[in-house]
Amino acid sequence: MSRAVAGPEIERLIQLLARLPGLGPRSARRVALHLVKRKDQLLGPLAGAMAEAAAKIVICPECGNVDTIVPCTICQDARRDPSILCVVEEVGDLWALERAAVINARYHVLGGTLSPLDGVGPEDLNIAKLVERARAPEVKEILLALNATVEGQSTAHYLMDRLADCGVTVSRLAHGVPVGGELDYLDEGTLAAAIKARKTL
Ligand code: ZN
C-alpha cells in the first residue's frame, strides 16, 4: 500500500480524479497538485462549476441528451431541420457530430446498444420513445449513426425492423475508407464494406 502524501481531503481528491477516463493514479496526483497549487484560479471555480452542473443536470425526456434545461438546448433549437432524427448510442457521439457541424438535425440518444450477453434488451434502451418520435408527421428520415461494431450494427438492424411501419426513410452512416486513409493499411472488414458501398462516379 502506498503511503499518503497529503491530508484526507487531498487524498480523496486524488482518488476521485483517478477514476476519470484517461487518468491513472500517477496523472491523478499530477492533476491534483496542479489544482491545489492554483486554488483560487482553478480549484475553487472548478468546484463551483461542478456543484452547479451536478445540481442541474437532467436527461432530456424528448431525446435522451444530457443538459441543464428541459427540453435540452438541441430540442429547443428552432433552426434545426425537424425532418431528420439522428440516432446515436451515447451523448459523446452526439457531441462528436455537433463538433464536426456536419448535420443540422435533431438527435435521439439510445443510451447504449443491444447486447443479449450483457442482458441489455430493447426495453433497457431509449427505443420506445424513438418509435413514438418517428411517427410524428414532421419526421421524414431516421439516420442511424451507430458505431461500426457488431453491437452497433445489430442494434441498427433491430431498429430498422422496429421503424419499418413508421412511414419514415431509415438510413445509416456509410462504412468504408476513412478520409486520408491508405488502402494498404485498412483491415479486410473495412475494405469489404467500402467495396460493397461503392458509388458510381
Ligand atoms: Zn432533447
CSV table of C-alpha atoms and ligand atoms in Angstrom, one decimal:
chain,number,residue,atom,x,y,z
A,1,MET,CA,0.0,0.0,0.0
A,2,SER,CA,1.3,3.4,-0.9
A,3,ARG,CA,1.8,6.0,1.9
A,4,ALA,CA,-0.5,9.0,2.0
A,5,VAL,CA,1.4,12.2,1.0
A,6,ALA,CA,-1.3,14.6,2.0
A,7,GLY,CA,-4.3,15.1,4.2
A,8,PRO,CA,-7.5,13.1,3.7
A,9,GLU,CA,-9.2,15.9,1.6
A,10,ILE,CA,-6.4,15.9,-0.9
A,11,GLU,CA,-6.1,12.1,-1.0
A,12,ARG,CA,-9.8,11.9,-1.7
A,13,LEU,CA,-9.4,14.4,-4.5
A,14,ILE,CA,-6.7,12.2,-6.0
A,15,GLN,CA,-8.8,9.1,-5.6
A,16,LEU,CA,-11.7,10.7,-7.4
A,17,LEU,CA,-9.6,12.2,-10.2
A,18,ALA,CA,-8.0,8.7,-10.8
A,19,ARG,CA,-11.5,7.5,-11.8
A,20,LEU,CA,-11.7,9.9,-14.7
A,21,PRO,CA,-11.2,8.3,-18.2
A,22,GLY,CA,-7.5,8.6,-19.3
A,23,LEU,CA,-6.2,9.3,-15.8
A,24,GLY,CA,-4.3,6.7,-13.8
A,25,PRO,CA,-3.2,7.2,-10.2
A,26,ARG,CA,0.0,8.9,-11.3
A,27,SER,CA,-1.7,11.5,-13.6
A,28,ALA,CA,-4.4,12.0,-10.9
A,29,ARG,CA,-1.7,13.1,-8.5
A,30,ARG,CA,-0.2,15.4,-11.1
A,31,VAL,CA,-3.7,17.0,-11.8
A,32,ALA,CA,-4.5,17.2,-8.1
A,33,LEU,CA,-1.2,19.0,-7.4
A,34,HIS,CA,-1.9,21.4,-10.3
A,35,LEU,CA,-5.4,22.2,-8.9
A,36,VAL,CA,-4.1,22.5,-5.3
A,37,LYS,CA,-1.4,25.0,-6.4
A,38,ARG,CA,-4.0,27.0,-8.3
A,39,LYS,CA,-6.6,27.0,-5.5
A,40,ASP,CA,-8.1,30.4,-6.4
A,41,GLN,CA,-7.9,30.4,-10.2
A,42,LEU,CA,-8.8,26.8,-10.8
A,43,LEU,CA,-9.7,24.6,-7.8
A,44,GLY,CA,-12.4,26.9,-6.4
A,45,PRO,CA,-14.0,27.9,-9.7
A,46,LEU,CA,-13.9,24.2,-10.9
A,47,ALA,CA,-15.6,23.0,-7.7
A,48,GLY,CA,-18.2,25.7,-8.1
A,49,ALA,CA,-18.9,24.8,-11.7
A,50,MET,CA,-19.1,21.1,-10.8
A,51,ALA,CA,-21.5,21.7,-8.0
A,52,GLU,CA,-23.7,23.9,-10.2
A,53,ALA,CA,-23.8,21.4,-13.0
A,54,ALA,CA,-24.4,18.5,-10.6
A,55,ALA,CA,-27.4,20.3,-9.2
A,56,LYS,CA,-28.9,21.0,-12.6
A,57,ILE,CA,-28.1,18.0,-14.9
A,58,VAL,CA,-31.1,16.3,-16.3
A,59,ILE,CA,-31.7,13.8,-19.1
A,60,CYS,CA,-33.9,15.3,-21.8
A,61,PRO,CA,-37.2,13.4,-21.8
A,62,GLU,CA,-37.6,14.0,-25.5
A,63,CYS,CA,-34.2,12.8,-26.9
A,64,GLY,CA,-32.1,11.4,-24.1
A,65,ASN,CA,-29.4,14.1,-24.3
A,66,VAL,CA,-27.8,15.4,-21.1
A,67,ASP,CA,-28.3,19.1,-20.3
A,68,THR,CA,-29.3,21.5,-17.6
A,69,ILE,CA,-32.6,22.6,-19.3
A,70,VAL,CA,-35.7,20.7,-20.3
A,71,PRO,CA,-36.2,20.1,-23.2
A,72,CYS,CA,-32.5,20.2,-24.0
A,73,THR,CA,-30.8,23.0,-25.9
A,74,ILE,CA,-30.9,21.0,-29.2
A,75,CYS,CA,-34.6,20.0,-28.9
A,76,GLN,CA,-35.4,23.7,-28.3
A,77,ASP,CA,-33.3,25.0,-31.2
A,78,ALA,CA,-35.9,26.0,-33.8
A,79,ARG,CA,-33.3,26.4,-36.6
A,80,ARG,CA,-32.7,22.6,-36.7
A,81,ASP,CA,-34.3,20.5,-39.5
A,82,PRO,CA,-37.2,18.8,-37.9
A,83,SER,CA,-37.5,16.2,-40.7
A,84,ILE,CA,-34.3,14.3,-39.7
A,85,LEU,CA,-33.7,12.4,-36.4
A,86,CYS,CA,-30.1,11.3,-36.0
A,87,VAL,CA,-29.9,8.3,-33.7
A,88,VAL,CA,-26.7,7.8,-31.7
A,89,GLU,CA,-25.6,5.4,-29.0
A,90,GLU,CA,-24.3,7.8,-26.4
A,91,VAL,CA,-24.2,11.6,-25.6
A,92,GLY,CA,-20.5,11.6,-26.6
A,93,ASP,CA,-21.4,10.6,-30.1
A,94,LEU,CA,-23.9,13.5,-30.3
A,95,TRP,CA,-21.2,15.9,-29.1
A,96,ALA,CA,-18.8,14.5,-31.7
A,97,LEU,CA,-21.3,15.1,-34.5
A,98,GLU,CA,-22.0,18.6,-33.2
A,99,ARG,CA,-18.3,19.4,-33.0
A,100,ALA,CA,-18.0,18.4,-36.7
A,101,ALA,CA,-21.0,20.6,-37.5
A,102,VAL,CA,-21.9,18.2,-40.4
A,103,ILE,CA,-25.6,17.8,-39.7
A,104,ASN,CA,-28.3,20.2,-38.6
A,105,ALA,CA,-30.8,17.7,-37.3
A,106,ARG,CA,-32.3,16.7,-34.0
A,107,TYR,CA,-30.9,13.7,-32.2
A,108,HIS,CA,-32.1,10.6,-30.3
A,109,VAL,CA,-29.7,9.1,-27.8
A,110,LEU,CA,-30.3,5.3,-27.2
A,111,GLY,CA,-28.1,5.1,-24.1
A,112,GLY,CA,-26.1,2.1,-25.4
A,113,THR,CA,-26.5,-0.9,-27.8
A,114,LEU,CA,-28.4,-4.1,-27.6
A,115,SER,CA,-26.2,-6.8,-26.0
A,116,PRO,CA,-28.0,-10.0,-25.1
A,117,LEU,CA,-24.9,-11.4,-23.5
A,118,ASP,CA,-24.8,-8.5,-21.1
A,119,GLY,CA,-28.5,-8.6,-20.6
A,120,VAL,CA,-29.2,-5.4,-22.5
A,121,GLY,CA,-32.5,-5.7,-24.3
A,122,PRO,CA,-34.7,-3.2,-26.2
A,123,GLU,CA,-36.6,-2.2,-23.1
A,124,ASP,CA,-33.3,-1.1,-21.5
A,125,LEU,CA,-32.6,1.4,-24.3
A,126,ASN,CA,-34.4,4.6,-25.3
A,127,ILE,CA,-36.2,2.8,-28.2
A,128,ALA,CA,-39.9,3.1,-27.4
A,129,LYS,CA,-39.6,6.9,-27.4
A,130,LEU,CA,-37.7,6.8,-30.7
A,131,VAL,CA,-40.6,4.8,-32.4
A,132,GLU,CA,-43.0,7.4,-31.0
A,133,ARG,CA,-41.0,10.3,-32.3
A,134,ALA,CA,-40.6,8.6,-35.7
A,135,ARG,CA,-44.4,8.6,-36.1
A,136,ALA,CA,-44.6,12.4,-35.8
A,137,PRO,CA,-45.7,13.9,-39.1
A,138,GLU,CA,-42.7,16.3,-39.4
A,139,VAL,CA,-40.2,13.4,-39.2
A,140,LYS,CA,-39.3,12.0,-42.6
A,141,GLU,CA,-35.9,10.4,-42.1
A,142,ILE,CA,-34.2,8.4,-39.3
A,143,LEU,CA,-30.4,8.4,-39.7
A,144,LEU,CA,-28.9,5.6,-37.6
A,145,ALA,CA,-25.4,7.0,-36.7
A,146,LEU,CA,-24.3,4.0,-34.7
A,147,ASN,CA,-20.8,2.6,-34.2
A,148,ALA,CA,-19.4,0.2,-36.8
A,149,THR,CA,-19.2,-2.5,-34.2
A,150,VAL,CA,-21.0,-5.8,-34.0
A,151,GLU,CA,-23.4,-4.4,-31.3
A,152,GLY,CA,-23.9,-1.1,-33.2
A,153,GLN,CA,-24.8,-2.9,-36.4
A,154,SER,CA,-27.1,-5.5,-34.8
A,155,THR,CA,-28.8,-2.6,-33.0
A,156,ALA,CA,-29.2,-0.8,-36.3
A,157,HIS,CA,-30.8,-3.9,-37.9
A,158,TYR,CA,-33.2,-4.2,-34.9
A,159,LEU,CA,-34.2,-0.5,-35.2
A,160,MET,CA,-34.8,-0.9,-39.0
A,161,ASP,CA,-37.4,-3.6,-38.2
A,162,ARG,CA,-39.0,-1.5,-35.4
A,163,LEU,CA,-39.2,1.6,-37.6
A,164,ALA,CA,-40.4,-0.3,-40.7
A,165,ASP,CA,-44.1,0.8,-40.4
A,166,CYS,CA,-43.5,4.3,-39.1
A,167,GLY,CA,-43.6,5.9,-42.5
A,168,VAL,CA,-40.0,7.2,-42.4
A,169,THR,CA,-36.9,6.6,-44.5
A,170,VAL,CA,-34.3,4.8,-42.4
A,171,SER,CA,-30.7,5.5,-43.4
A,172,ARG,CA,-27.3,4.7,-41.8
A,173,LEU,CA,-23.8,6.1,-42.0
A,174,ALA,CA,-21.6,4.9,-44.9
A,175,HIS,CA,-18.8,2.5,-44.0
A,176,GLY,CA,-15.5,2.4,-45.8
A,177,VAL,CA,-12.3,4.1,-46.5
A,178,PRO,CA,-11.7,6.9,-43.9
A,179,VAL,CA,-10.7,10.4,-45.2
A,180,GLY,CA,-6.9,10.4,-45.6
A,181,GLY,CA,-6.9,6.6,-45.4
A,182,GLU,CA,-4.5,4.4,-47.3
A,183,LEU,CA,-5.9,1.1,-48.7
A,184,ASP,CA,-2.7,-0.7,-47.7
A,185,TYR,CA,-3.4,-0.1,-44.0
A,186,LEU,CA,-7.1,-1.0,-43.9
A,187,ASP,CA,-8.4,-4.2,-42.4
A,188,GLU,CA,-10.4,-6.7,-44.6
A,189,GLY,CA,-13.7,-5.7,-43.0
A,190,THR,CA,-13.3,-2.0,-43.8
A,191,LEU,CA,-12.2,-2.8,-47.4
A,192,ALA,CA,-15.1,-5.2,-47.9
A,193,ALA,CA,-17.6,-2.5,-46.6
A,194,ALA,CA,-16.0,0.1,-48.9
A,195,ILE,CA,-16.3,-2.2,-52.0
A,196,LYS,CA,-19.9,-3.0,-51.0
A,197,ALA,CA,-20.9,0.6,-50.6
A,198,ARG,CA,-19.1,1.8,-53.8
A,199,LYS,CA,-20.5,4.7,-55.7
A,200,THR,CA,-20.8,5.4,-59.4
A,201,LEU,CA,-18.8,8.5,-60.4
B,1,ZN,ZN,-33.5,16.9,-26.2
